[in-house]
PDB file of C-alpha atoms and ligand atoms in Angstrom:
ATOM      1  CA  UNK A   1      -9.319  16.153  11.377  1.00 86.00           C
ATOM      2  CA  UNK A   2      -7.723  16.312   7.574  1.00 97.00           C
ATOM      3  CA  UNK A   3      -5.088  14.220   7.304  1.00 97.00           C
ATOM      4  CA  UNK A   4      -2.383  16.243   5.402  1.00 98.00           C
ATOM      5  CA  UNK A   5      -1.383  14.463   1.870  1.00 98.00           C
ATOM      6  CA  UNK A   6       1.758  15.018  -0.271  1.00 98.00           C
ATOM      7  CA  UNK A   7       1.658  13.566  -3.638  1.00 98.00           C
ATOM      8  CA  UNK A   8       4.532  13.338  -6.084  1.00 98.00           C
ATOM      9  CA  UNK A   9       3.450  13.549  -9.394  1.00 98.00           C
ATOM     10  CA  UNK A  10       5.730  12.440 -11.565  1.00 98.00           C
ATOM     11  CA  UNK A  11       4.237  13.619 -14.932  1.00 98.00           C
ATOM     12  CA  UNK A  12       6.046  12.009 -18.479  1.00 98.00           C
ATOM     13  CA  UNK A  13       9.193  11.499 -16.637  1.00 98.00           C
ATOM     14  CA  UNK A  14      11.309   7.906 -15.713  1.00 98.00           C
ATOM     15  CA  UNK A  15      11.853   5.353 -17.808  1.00 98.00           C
ATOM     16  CA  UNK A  16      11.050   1.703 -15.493  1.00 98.00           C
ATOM     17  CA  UNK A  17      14.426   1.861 -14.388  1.00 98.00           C
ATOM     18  CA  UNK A  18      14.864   5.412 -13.370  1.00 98.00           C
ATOM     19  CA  UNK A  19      11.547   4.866 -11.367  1.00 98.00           C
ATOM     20  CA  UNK A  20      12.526   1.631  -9.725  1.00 98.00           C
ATOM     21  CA  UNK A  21      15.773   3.609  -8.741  1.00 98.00           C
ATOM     22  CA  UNK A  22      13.836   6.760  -7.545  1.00 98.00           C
ATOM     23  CA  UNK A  23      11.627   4.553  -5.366  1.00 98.00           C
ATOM     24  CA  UNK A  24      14.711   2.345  -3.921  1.00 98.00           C
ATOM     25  CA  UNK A  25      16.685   6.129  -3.523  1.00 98.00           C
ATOM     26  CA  UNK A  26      13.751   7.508  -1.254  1.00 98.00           C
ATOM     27  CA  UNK A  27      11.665   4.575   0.369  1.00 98.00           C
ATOM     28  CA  UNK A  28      13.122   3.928   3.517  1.00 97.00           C
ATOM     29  CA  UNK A  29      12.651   7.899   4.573  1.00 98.00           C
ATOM     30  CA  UNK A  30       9.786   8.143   2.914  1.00 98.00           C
ATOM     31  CA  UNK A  31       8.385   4.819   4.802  1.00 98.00           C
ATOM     32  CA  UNK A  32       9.137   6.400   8.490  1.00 97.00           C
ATOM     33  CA  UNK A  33       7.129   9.244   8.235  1.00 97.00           C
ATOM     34  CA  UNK A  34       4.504   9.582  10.228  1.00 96.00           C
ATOM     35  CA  UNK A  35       1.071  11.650   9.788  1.00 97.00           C
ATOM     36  CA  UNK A  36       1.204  12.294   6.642  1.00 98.00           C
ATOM     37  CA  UNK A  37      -0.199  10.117   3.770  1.00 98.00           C
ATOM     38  CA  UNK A  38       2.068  10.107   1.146  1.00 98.00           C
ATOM     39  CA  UNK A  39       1.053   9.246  -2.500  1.00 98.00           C
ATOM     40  CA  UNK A  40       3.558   8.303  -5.710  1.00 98.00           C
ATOM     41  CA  UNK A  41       2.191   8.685  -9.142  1.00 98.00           C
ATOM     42  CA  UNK A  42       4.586   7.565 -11.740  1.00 98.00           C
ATOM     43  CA  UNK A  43       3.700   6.875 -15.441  1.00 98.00           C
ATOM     44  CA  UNK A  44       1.095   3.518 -16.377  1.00 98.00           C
ATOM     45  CA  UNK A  45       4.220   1.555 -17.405  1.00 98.00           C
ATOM     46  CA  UNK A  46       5.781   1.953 -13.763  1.00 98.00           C
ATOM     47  CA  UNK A  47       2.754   0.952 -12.265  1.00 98.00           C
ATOM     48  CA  UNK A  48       3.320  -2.068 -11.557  1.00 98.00           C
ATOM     49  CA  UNK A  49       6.703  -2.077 -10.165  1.00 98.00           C
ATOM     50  CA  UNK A  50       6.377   0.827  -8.387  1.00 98.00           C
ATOM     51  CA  UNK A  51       3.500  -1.299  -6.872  1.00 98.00           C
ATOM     52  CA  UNK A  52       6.081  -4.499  -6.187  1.00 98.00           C
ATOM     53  CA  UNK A  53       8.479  -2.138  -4.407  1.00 98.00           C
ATOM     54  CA  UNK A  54       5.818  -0.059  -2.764  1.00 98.00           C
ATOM     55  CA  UNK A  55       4.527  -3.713  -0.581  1.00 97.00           C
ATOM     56  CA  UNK A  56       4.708  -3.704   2.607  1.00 97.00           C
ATOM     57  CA  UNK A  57       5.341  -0.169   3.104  1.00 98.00           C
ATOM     58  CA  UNK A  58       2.859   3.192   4.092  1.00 97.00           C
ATOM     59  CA  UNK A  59       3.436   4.683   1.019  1.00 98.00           C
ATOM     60  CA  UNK A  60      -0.011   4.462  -1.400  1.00 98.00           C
ATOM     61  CA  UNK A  61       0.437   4.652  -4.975  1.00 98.00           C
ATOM     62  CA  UNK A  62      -1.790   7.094  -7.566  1.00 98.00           C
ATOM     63  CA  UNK A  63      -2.068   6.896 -11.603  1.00 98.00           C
ATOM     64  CA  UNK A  64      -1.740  10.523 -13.351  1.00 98.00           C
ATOM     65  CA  UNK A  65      -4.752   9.914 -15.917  1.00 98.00           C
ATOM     66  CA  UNK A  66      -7.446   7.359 -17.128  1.00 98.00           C
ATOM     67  CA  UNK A  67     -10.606   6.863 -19.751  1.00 98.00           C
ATOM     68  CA  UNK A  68     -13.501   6.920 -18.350  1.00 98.00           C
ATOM     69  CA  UNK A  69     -14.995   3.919 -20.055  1.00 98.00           C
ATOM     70  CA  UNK A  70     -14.199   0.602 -18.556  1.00 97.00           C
ATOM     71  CA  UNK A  71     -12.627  -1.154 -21.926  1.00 97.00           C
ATOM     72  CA  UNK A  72     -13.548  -0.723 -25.664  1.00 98.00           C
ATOM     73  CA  UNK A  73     -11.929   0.669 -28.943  1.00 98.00           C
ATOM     74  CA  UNK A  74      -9.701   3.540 -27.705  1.00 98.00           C
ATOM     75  CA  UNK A  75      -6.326   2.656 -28.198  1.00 98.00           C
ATOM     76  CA  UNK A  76      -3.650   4.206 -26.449  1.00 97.00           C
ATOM     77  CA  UNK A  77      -6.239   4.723 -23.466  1.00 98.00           C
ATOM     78  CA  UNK A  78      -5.279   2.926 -20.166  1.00 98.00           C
ATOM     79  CA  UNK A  79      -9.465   2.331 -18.234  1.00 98.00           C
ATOM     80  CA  UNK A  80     -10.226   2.388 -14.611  1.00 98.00           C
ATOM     81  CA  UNK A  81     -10.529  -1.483 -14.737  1.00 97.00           C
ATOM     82  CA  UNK A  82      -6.856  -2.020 -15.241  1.00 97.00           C
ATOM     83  CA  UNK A  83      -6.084   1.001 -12.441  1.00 98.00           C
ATOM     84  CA  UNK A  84      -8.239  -0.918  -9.495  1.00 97.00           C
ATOM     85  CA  UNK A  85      -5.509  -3.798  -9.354  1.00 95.00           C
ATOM     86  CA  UNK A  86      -2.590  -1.386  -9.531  1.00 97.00           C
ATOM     87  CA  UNK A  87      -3.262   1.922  -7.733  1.00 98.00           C
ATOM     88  CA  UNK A  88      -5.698   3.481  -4.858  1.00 98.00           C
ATOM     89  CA  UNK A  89      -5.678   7.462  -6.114  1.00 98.00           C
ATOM     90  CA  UNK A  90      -6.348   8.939  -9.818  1.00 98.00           C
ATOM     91  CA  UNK A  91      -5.359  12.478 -10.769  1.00 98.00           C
ATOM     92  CA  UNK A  92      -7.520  13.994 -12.681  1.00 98.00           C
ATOM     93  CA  UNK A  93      -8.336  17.382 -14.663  1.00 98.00           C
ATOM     94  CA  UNK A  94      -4.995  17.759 -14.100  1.00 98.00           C
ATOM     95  CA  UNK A  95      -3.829  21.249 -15.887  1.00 97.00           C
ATOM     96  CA  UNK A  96      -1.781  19.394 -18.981  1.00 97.00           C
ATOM     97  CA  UNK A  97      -4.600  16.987 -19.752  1.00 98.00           C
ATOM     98  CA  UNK A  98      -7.038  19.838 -19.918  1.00 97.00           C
ATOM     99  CA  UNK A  99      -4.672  22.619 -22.239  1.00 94.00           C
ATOM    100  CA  UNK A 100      -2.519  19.737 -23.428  1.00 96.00           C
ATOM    101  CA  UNK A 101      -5.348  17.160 -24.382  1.00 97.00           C
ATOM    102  CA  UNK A 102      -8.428  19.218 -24.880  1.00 97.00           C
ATOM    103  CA  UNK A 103     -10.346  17.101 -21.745  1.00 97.00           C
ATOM    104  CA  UNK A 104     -12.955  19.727 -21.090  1.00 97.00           C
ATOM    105  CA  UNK A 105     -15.301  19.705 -17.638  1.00 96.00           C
ATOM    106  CA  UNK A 106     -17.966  17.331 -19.086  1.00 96.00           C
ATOM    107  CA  UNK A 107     -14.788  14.853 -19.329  1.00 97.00           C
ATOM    108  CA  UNK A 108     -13.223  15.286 -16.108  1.00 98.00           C
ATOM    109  CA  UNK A 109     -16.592  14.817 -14.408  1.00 97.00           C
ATOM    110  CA  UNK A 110     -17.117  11.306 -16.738  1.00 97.00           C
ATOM    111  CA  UNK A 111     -13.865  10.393 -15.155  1.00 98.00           C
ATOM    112  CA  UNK A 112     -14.219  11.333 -11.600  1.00 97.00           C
ATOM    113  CA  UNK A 113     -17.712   9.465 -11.958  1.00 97.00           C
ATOM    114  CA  UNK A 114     -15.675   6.425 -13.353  1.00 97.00           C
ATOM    115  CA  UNK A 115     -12.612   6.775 -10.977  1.00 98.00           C
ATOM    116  CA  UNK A 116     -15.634   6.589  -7.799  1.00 97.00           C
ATOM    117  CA  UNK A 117     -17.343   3.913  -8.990  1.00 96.00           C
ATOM    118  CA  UNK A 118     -14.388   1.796  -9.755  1.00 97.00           C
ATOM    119  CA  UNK A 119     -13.554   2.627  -6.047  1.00 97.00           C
ATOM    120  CA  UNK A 120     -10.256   4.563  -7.394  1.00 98.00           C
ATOM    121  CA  UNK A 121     -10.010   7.664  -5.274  1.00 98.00           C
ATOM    122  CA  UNK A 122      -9.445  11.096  -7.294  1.00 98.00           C
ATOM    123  CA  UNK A 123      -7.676  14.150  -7.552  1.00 98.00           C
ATOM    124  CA  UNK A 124      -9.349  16.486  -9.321  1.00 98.00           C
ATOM    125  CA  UNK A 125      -7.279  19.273 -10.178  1.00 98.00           C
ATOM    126  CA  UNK A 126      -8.635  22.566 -10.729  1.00 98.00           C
ATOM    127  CA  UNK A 127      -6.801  25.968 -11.577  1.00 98.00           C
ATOM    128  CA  UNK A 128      -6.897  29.220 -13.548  1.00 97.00           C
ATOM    129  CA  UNK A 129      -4.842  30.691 -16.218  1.00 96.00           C
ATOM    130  CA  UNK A 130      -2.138  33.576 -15.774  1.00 96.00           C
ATOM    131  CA  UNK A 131      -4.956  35.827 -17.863  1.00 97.00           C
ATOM    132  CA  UNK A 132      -7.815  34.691 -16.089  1.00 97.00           C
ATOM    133  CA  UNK A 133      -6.063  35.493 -12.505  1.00 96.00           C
ATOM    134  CA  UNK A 134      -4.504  38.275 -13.906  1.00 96.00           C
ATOM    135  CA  UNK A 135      -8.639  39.600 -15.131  1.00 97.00           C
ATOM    136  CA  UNK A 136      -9.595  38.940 -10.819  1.00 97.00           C
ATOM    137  CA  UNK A 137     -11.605  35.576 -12.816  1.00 98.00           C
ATOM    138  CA  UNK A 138      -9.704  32.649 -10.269  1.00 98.00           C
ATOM    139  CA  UNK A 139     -13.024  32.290  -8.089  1.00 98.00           C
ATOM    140  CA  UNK A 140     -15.321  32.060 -11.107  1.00 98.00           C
ATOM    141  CA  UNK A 141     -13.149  29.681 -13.019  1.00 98.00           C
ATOM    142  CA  UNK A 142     -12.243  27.598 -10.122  1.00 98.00           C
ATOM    143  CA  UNK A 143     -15.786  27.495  -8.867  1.00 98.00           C
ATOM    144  CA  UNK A 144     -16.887  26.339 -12.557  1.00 98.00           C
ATOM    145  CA  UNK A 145     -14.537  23.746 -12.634  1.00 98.00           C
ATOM    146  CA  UNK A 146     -15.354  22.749  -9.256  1.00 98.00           C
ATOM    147  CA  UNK A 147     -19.038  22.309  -9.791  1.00 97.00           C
ATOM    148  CA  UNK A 148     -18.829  21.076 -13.493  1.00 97.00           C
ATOM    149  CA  UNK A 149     -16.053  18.664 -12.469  1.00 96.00           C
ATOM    150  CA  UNK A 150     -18.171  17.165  -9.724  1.00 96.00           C
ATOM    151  CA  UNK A 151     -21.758  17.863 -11.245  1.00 91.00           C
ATOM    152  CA  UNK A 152     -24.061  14.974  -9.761  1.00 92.00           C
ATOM    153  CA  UNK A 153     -21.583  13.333  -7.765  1.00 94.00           C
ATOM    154  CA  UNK A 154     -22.507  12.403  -4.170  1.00 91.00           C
ATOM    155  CA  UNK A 155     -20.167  13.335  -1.855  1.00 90.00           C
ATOM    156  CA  UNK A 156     -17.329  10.864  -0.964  1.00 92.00           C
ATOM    157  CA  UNK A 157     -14.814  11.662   1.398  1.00 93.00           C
ATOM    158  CA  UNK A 158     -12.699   9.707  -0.876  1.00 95.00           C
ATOM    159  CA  UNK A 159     -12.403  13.175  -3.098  1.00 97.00           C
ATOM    160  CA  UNK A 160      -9.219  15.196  -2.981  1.00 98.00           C
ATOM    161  CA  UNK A 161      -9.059  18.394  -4.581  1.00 98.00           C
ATOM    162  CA  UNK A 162      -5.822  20.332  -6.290  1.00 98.00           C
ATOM    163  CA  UNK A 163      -5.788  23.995  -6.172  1.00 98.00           C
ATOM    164  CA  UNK A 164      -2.918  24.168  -8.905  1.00 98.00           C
ATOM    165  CA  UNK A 165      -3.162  27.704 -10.484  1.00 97.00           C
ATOM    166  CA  UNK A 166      -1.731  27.508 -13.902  1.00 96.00           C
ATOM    167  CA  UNK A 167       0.510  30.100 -14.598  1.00 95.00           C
ATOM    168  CA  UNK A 168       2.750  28.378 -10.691  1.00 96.00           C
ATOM    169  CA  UNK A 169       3.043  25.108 -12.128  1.00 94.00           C
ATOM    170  CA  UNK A 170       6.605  24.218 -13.208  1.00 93.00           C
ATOM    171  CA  UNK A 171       7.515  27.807 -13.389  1.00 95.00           C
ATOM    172  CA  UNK A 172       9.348  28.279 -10.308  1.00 94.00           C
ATOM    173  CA  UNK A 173       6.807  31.117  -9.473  1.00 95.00           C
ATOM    174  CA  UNK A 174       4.583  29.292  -6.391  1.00 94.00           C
ATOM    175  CA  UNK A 175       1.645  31.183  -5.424  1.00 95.00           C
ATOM    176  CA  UNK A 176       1.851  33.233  -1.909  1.00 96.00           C
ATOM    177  CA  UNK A 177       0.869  30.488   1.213  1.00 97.00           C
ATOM    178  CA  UNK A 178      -1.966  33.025   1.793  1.00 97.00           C
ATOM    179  CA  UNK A 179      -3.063  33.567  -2.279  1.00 97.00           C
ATOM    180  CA  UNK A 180      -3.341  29.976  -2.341  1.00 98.00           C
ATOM    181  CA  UNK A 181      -5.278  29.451   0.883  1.00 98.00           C
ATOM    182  CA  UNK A 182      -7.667  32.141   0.275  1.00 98.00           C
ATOM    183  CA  UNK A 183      -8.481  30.309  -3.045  1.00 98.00           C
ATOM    184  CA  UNK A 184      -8.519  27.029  -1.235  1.00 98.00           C
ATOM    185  CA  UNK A 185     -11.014  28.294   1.351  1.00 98.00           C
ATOM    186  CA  UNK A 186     -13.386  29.967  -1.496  1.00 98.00           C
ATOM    187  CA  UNK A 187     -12.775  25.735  -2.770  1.00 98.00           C
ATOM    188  CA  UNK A 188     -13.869  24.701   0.425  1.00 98.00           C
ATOM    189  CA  UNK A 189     -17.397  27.334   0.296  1.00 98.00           C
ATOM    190  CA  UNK A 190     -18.111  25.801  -3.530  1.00 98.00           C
ATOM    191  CA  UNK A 191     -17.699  22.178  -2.013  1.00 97.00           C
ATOM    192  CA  UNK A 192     -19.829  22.872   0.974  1.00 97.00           C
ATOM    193  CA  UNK A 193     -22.912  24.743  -1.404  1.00 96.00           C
ATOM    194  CA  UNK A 194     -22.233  21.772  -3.546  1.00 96.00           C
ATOM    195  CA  UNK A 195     -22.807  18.870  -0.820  1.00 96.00           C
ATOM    196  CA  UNK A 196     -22.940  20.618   2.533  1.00 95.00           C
ATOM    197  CA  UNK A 197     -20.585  22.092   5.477  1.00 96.00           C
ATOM    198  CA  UNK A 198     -19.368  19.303   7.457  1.00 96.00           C
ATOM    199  CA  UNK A 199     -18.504  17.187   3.970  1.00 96.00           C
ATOM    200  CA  UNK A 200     -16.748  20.204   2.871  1.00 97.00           C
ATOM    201  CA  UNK A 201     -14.548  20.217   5.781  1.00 97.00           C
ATOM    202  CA  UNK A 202     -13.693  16.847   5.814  1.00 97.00           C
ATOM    203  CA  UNK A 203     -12.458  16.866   2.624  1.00 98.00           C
ATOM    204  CA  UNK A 204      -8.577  17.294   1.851  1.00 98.00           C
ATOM    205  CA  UNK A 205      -7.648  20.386  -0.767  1.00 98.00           C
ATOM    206  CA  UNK A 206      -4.041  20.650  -1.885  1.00 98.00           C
ATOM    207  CA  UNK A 207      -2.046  23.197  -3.076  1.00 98.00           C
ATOM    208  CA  UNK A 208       0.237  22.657  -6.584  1.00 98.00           C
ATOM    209  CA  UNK A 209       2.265  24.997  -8.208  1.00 97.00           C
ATOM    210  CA  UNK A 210       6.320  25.012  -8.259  1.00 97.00           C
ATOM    211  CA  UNK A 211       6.376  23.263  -4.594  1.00 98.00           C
ATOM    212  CA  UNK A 212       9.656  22.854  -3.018  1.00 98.00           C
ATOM    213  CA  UNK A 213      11.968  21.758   0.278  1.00 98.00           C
ATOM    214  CA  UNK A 214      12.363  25.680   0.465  1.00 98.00           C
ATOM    215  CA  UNK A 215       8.640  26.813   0.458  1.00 98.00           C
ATOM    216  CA  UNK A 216       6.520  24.031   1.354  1.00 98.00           C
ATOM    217  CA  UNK A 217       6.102  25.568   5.103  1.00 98.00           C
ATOM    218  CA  UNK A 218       4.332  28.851   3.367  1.00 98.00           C
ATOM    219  CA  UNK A 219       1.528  26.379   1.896  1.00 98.00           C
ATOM    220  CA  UNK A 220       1.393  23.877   4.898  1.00 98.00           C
ATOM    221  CA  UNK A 221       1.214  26.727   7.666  1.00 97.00           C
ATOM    222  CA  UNK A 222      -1.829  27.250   6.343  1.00 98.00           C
ATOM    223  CA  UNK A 223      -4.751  25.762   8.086  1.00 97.00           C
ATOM    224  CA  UNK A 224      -6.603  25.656   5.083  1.00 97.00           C
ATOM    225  CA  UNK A 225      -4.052  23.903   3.171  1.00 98.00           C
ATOM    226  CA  UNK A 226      -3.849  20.338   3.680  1.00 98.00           C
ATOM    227  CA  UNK A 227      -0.968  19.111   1.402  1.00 98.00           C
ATOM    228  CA  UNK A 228       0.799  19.251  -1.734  1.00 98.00           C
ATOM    229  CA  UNK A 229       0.958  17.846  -5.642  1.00 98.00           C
ATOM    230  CA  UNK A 230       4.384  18.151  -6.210  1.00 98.00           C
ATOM    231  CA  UNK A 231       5.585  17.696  -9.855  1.00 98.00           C
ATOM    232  CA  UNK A 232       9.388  18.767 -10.737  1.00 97.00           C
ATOM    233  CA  UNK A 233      10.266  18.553  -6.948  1.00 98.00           C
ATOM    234  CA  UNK A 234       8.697  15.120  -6.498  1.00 98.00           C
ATOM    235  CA  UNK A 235      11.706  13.671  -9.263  1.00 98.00           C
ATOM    236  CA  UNK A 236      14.338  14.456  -6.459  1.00 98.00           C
ATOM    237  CA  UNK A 237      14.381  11.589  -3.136  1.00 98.00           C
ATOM    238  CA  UNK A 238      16.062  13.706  -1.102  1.00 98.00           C
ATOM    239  CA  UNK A 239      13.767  17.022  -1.944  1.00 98.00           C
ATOM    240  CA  UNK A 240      10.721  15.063  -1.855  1.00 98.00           C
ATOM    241  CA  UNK A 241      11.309  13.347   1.558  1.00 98.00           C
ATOM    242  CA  UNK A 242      12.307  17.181   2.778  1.00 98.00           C
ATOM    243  CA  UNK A 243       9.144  18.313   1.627  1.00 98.00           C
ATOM    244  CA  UNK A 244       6.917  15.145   3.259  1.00 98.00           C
ATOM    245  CA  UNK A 245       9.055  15.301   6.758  1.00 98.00           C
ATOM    246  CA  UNK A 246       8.586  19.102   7.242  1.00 98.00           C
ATOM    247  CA  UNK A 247       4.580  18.935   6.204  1.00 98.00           C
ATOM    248  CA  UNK A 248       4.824  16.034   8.828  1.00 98.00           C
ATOM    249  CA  UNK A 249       6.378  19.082  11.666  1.00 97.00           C
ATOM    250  CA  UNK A 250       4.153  21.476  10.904  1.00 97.00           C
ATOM    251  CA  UNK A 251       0.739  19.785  10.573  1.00 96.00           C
ATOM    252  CA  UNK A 252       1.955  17.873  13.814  1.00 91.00           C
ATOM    253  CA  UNK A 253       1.885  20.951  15.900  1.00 75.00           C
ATOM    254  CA  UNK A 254      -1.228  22.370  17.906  1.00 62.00           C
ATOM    255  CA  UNK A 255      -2.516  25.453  16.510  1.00 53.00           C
TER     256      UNK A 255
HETATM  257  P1  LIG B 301       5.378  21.524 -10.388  1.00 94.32           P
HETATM  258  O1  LIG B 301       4.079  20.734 -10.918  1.00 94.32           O
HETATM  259  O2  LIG B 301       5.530  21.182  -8.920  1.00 94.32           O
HETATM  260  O3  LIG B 301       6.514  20.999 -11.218  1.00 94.32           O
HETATM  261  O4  LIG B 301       5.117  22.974 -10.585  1.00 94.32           O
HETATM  262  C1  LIG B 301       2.953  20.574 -10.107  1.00 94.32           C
HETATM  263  C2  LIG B 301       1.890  19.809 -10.865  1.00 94.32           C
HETATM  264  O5  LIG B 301       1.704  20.063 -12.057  1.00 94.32           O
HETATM  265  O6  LIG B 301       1.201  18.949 -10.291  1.00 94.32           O
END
């Protein structure tokens, strides 16, 4: 059994203060809610607070990018070695670090490779363009960035995937629950030719992509879809607790 994840990612938003008030606005909710893991990923420099206010509670907290080298002469960089302390999960590949920041496949794989073997668990985001989905290319670019993203990796159950096509995120246009699960269960194929079946299965594969209180049921009615990265919808307490507690309902009942 998958457990179902929602994580909030927060992306350049929050000053310390606005995150310390986000996290005091939704933590008691958040804390109650049972069978679902539930993940916070706010900027570096809210790390550690986040962190303070996070103690004692069930709620795990993720960074939204890293270097891949442990320390050296890259300033501005933040290195796996300074995550271990503060957070459990890593996002990586994210969309906006790869068209943003030029971080190609050979660099998300580096990273996922460093994120492992720090013992940082990542979430390798992987999605295709409006033109590319709009050419029939999502299973060729997905699979690419799939394989190249996780090119001689063993398999770690640790691993969490992001189906986040490009042309949903922060749009307001969400992919259909069944688009995205089709393309999460071609994922789940690449992942099992990759490593084999049963680690395929086991592993969790989120969908991303203008997620809200209003149609998180489409995604998480999905058997194939275990969870969510939620970016503009993650900034609101009461929208993001909405979002957890009804992924909670649904993945709670026998199908
Ligand atoms: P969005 O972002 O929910 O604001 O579309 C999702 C993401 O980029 O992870």
């Amino acid at each position: 059994m998958r457990i179902p994840l929602i994580a909030g990612n927060w992306k350049m938003n929050t000053t310390v203060a606005e995150a310390t008030e986000l996290v005091h606005d939704m933590l008691e909710k958040l804390d109650k809610i049972e069978g679902v893991d539930r993940i916070l990923c706010p900027p570096f420099i809210s790390l550690a607070v986040v962190g303070e206010l996070l103690k004692g509670s069930s709620i795990k907290l993720g960074a939204q990018n890293m270097h891949f080298e442990a320390k050296g002469a890259y300033t501005g960089e933040i290195s796996p070695l300074m995550l271990t302390s503060l957070c459990e999960f890593i996002i990586l590949g994210h969309s906006e670090r790869r068209w943003y920041f030029g971080e190609t496949d050979e660099i998300v794989s580096k990273k996922v490779k460093a994120a492992l073997s720090s013992g940082l668990k990542p979430i390798l985001c992987v999605g295709e363009r409006p033109e590319e989905n709009e050419a029939g290319r999502t299973e060729e670019v997905v699979s690419k960035q799939i394989n190249c993203g996780l090119s001689g990796i063993a398999s770690c159950p640790d691993i969490v995937i992001a189906y986040e096509p490009i042309w949903a995120i922060g749009t307001g246009r969400a992919a259909s629950g069944e688009g995205a699960a089709a393309t999460i269960k071609f994922i789940r194929t690449c992942l099992a030719s990759l490593w084999n079946k049963d680690i395929a299965q086991g592993l969790r594969i989120l969908y991303g992509g203008s997620v809200t209180s209003n149609n998180i049921t489409e995604f998480v009615s999905q058997p194939e879809i275990d969870g969510a990265l939620v970016g503009g919808a993650s900034l609101k307490a009461e929208e993001f607790v909405s979002i957890v507690s009804q992924t909670a309902a649904i993945k709670r009942q026998p199908v």
